[in-house]
Short mmCIF file of C-alpha atoms in Angstrom, two decimals:
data_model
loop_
_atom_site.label_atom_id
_atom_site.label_comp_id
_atom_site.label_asym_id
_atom_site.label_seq_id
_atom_site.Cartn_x
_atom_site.Cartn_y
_atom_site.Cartn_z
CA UNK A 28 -2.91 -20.92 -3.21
CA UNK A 29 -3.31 -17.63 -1.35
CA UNK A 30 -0.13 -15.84 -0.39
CA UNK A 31 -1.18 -13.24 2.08
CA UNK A 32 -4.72 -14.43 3.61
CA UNK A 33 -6.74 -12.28 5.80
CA UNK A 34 -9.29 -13.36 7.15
CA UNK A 35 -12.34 -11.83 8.21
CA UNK A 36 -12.85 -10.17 5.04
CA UNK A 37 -15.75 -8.36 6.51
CA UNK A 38 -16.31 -7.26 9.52
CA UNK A 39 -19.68 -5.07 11.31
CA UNK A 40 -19.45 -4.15 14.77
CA UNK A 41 -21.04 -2.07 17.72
CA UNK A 42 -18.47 0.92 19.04
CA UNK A 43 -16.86 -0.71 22.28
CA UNK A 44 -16.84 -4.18 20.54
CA UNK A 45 -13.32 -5.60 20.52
CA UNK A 46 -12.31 -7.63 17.47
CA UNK A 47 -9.21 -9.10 15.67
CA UNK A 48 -8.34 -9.79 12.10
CA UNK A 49 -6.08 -12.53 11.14
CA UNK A 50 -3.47 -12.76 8.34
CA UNK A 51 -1.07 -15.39 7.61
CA UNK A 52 1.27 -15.67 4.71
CA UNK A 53 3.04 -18.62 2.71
CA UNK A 54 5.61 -16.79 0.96
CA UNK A 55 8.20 -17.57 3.60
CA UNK A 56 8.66 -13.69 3.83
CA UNK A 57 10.54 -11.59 6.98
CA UNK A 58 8.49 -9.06 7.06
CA UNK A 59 4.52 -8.54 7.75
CA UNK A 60 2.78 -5.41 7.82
CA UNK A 61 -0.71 -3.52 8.66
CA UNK A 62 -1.90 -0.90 6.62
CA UNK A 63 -4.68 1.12 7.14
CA UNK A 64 -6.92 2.35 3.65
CA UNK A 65 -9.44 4.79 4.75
CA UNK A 66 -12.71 6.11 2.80
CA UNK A 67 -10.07 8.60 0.72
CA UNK A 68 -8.09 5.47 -0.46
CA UNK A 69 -5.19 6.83 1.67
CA UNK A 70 -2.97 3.79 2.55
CA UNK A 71 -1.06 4.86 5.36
CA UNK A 72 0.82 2.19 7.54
CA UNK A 73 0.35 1.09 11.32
CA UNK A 74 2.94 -2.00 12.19
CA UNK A 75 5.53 -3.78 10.59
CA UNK A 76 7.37 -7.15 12.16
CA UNK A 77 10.89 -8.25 11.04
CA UNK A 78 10.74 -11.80 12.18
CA UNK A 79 8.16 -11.85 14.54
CA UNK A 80 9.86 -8.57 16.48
CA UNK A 81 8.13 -5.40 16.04
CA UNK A 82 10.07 -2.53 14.01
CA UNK A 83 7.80 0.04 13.01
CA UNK A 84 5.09 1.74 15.18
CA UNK A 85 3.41 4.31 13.92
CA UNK A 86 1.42 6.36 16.03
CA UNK A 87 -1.65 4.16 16.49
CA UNK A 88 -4.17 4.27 19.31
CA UNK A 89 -3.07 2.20 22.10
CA UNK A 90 -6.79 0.14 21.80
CA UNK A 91 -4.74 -1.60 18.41
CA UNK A 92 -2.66 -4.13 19.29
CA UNK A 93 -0.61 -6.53 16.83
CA UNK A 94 0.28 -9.85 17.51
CA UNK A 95 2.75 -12.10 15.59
CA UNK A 96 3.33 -15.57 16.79
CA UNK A 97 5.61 -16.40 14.29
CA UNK A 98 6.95 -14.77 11.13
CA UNK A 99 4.19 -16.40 9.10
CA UNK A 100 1.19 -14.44 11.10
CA UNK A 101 0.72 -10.88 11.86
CA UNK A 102 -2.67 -10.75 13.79
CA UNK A 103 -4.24 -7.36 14.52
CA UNK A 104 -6.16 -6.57 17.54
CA UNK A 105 -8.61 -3.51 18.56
CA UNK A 106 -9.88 -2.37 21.61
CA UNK A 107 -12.88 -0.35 22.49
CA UNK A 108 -13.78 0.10 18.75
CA UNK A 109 -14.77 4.14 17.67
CA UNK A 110 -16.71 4.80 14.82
CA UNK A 111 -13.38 6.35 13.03
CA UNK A 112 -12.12 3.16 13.11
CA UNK A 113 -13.63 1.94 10.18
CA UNK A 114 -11.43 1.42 7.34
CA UNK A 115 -10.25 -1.10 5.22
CA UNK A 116 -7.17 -2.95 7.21
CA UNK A 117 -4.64 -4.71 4.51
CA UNK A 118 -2.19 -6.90 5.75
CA UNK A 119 1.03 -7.47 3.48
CA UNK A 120 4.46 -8.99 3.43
CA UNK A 121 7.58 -8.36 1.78
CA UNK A 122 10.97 -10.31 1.64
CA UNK A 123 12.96 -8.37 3.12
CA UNK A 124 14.40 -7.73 6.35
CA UNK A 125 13.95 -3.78 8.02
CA UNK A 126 14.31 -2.60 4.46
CA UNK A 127 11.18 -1.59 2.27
CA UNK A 128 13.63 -1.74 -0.95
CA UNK A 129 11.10 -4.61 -2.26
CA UNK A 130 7.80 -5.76 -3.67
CA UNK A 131 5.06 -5.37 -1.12
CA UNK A 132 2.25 -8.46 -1.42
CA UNK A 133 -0.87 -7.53 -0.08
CA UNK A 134 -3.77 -9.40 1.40
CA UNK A 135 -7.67 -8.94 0.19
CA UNK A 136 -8.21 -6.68 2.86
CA UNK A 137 -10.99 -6.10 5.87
CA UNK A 138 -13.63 -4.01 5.65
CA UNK A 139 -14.27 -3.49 9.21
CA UNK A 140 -17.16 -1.33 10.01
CA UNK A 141 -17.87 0.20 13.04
CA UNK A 142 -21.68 1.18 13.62
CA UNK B 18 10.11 11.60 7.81
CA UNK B 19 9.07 11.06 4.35
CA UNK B 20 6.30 13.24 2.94
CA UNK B 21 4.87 11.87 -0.52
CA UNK B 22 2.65 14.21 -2.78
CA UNK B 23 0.72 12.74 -6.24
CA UNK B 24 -1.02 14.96 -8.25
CA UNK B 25 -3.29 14.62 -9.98
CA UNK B 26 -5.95 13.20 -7.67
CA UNK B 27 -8.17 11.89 -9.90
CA UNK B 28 -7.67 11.50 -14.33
CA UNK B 29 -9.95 10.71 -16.64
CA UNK B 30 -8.92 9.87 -20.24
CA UNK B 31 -10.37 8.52 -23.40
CA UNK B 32 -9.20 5.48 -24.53
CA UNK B 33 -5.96 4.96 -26.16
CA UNK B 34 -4.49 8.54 -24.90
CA UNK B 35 -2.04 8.91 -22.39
CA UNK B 36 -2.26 9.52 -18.62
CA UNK B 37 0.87 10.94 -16.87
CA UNK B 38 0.86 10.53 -12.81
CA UNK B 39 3.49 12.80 -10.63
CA UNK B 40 4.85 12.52 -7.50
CA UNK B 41 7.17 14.53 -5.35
CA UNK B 42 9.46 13.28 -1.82
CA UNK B 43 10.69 15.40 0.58
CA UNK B 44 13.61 12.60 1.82
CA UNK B 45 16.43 12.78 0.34
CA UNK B 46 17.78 9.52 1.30
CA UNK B 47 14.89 7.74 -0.09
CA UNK B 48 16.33 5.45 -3.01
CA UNK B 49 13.24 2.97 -3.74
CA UNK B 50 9.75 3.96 -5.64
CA UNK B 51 7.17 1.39 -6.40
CA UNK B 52 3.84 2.02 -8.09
CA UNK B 53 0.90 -0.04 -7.15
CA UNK B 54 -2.43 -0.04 -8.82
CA UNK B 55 -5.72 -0.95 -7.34
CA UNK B 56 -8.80 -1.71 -8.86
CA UNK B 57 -12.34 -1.19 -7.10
CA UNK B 58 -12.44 -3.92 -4.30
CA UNK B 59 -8.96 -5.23 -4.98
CA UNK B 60 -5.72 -5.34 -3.17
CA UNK B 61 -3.03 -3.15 -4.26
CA UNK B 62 -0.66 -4.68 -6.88
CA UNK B 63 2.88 -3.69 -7.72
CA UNK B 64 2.71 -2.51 -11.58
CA UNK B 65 6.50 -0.84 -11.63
CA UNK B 66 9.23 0.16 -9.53
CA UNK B 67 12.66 2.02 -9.94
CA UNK B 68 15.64 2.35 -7.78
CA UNK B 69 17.64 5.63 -7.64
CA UNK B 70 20.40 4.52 -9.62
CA UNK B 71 17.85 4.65 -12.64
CA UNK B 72 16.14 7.52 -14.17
CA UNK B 73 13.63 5.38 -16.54
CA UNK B 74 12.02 2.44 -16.65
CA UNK B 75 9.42 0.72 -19.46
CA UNK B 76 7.51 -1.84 -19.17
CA UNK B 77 5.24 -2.30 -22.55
CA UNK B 78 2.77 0.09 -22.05
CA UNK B 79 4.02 1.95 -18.66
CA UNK B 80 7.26 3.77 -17.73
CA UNK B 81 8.41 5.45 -15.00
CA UNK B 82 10.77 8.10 -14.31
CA UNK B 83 12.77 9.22 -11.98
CA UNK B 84 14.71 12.88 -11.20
CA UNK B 85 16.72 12.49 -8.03
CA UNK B 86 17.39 16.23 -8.20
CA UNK B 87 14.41 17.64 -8.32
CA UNK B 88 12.98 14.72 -5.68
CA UNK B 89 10.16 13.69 -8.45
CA UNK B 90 9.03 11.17 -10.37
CA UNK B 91 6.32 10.34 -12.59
CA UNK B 92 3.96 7.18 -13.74
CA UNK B 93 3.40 7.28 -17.64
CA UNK B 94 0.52 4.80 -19.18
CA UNK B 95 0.23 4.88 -22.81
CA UNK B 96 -2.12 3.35 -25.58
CA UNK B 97 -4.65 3.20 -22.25
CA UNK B 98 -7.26 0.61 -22.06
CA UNK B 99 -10.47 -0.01 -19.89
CA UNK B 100 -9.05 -2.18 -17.76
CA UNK B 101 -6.12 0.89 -17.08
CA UNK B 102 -8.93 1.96 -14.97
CA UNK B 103 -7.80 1.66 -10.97
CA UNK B 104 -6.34 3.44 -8.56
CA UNK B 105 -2.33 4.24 -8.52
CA UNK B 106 -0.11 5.15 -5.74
CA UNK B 107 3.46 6.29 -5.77
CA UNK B 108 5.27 5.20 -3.03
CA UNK B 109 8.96 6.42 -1.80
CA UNK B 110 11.49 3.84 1.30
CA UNK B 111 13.98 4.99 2.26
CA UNK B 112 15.05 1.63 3.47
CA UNK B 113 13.24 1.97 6.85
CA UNK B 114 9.88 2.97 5.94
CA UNK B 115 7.84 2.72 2.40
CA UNK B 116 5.64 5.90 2.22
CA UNK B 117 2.30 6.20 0.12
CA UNK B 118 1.26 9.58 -1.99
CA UNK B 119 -3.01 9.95 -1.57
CA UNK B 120 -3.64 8.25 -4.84
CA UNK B 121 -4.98 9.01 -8.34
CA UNK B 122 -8.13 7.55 -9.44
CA UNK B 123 -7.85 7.09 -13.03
CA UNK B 124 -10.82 6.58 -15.98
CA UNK B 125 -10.42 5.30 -19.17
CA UNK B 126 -13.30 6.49 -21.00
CA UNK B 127 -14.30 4.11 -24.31
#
């Protein structure tokens, strides 16, 4: 019983492919979230959703585009892909609302690579 | 906004030492800081976390501490094991946003 699934968990690509990665999470959570982890480990964040509304933004390149259909899925789009774009992509939830005052649960990750 | 540093970047230790992990915010309003390991290929798991109305927490072999003055706090493993070996990450909210420091790569040498 997987809480946060992403799926694909890999991912190899041409630059000025488009692809999406999917996540979906059973924990009943409010809040979803995409992180980026880049070849340095960093873990720096991209979107969060509060109930399917969109509260955090950082600045990301227009050609990625998140999607949540309901407050169980947080789908992640990219236009156009650029070599710089590859990266591990973790998707994670938490159970609270706007506030980061809680346990984070993260997916398995997608190692999208961008040839 | 918030602006997390960990030091050291990477640790190596010999088995059944200790390994101490720092980390310093810049936002003083932050009142929430997790730690998350990750081992090679894994997701990141929360390990420990302490609020700002606490300035230690233990956990058998891990503690954290916390000094809301000075804006640090610090990741302490003791009696380390193999299977310490990961990556850790500090992390400061400050109720908006949850911020990561760079990481430490940690090895436990047998």
């Amino acid at each position: 019983d997987t809480a946060v699934s992403q799926t694909p968990k890999y991912l190899v690509t041409q630059m000025g492919n488009d692809k999406s990665i999917k996540c979906e999470q059973n924990l009943g959570h409010d809040t979803m979230y995409w992180y980026k982890q880049d070849s340095k480990k960093f873990l720096k964040i991209m979107f969060s959703y509060n109930n399917k509304e969109l509260i955090i933004n950082e600045t990301v390149p227009n050609r990625f585009s998140p999607k949540s259909p309901d407050k169980a899925h947080l789908n992640l789009h990219i236009n156009s892909l650029e070599l710089g774009d590859s990266a591990v992509y973790f998707c994670a939830s938490s159970p609270h609302a706007a506030s980061n005052t809680g346990e984070l649960f993260f997916g398995e990750g997608s190692r999208l690579t961008v040839l | 906004g918030e602006n997390v540093e960990q030091h050291p970047s990477t640790l190596s230790v010999q088995e059944g030492d200790s390994a101490v992990i720092k980390c310093t915010y810049s936002d003083s309003a932050s009142n929430y800081f997790p730690w998350y390991k990750q081992e090679l290929g894994k997701r990141p798991q929360l390990i420990i976390d302490i609020r700002s109305n606490v300035g230690e927490k233990k956990d058998q072999r891990i503690a954290v501490t916390l000094n809301k003055t000075a804006k640090h706090f610090s990741l302490h493993i003791t009696e380390t094991q193999p299977e310490d070996s990961a990556v850790y990450f500090c992390a400061a909210s400050n109720d908006y946003k949850l911020s990561f420091g760079a990481g430490t790569t940690v090895t436990v040498r047998a």
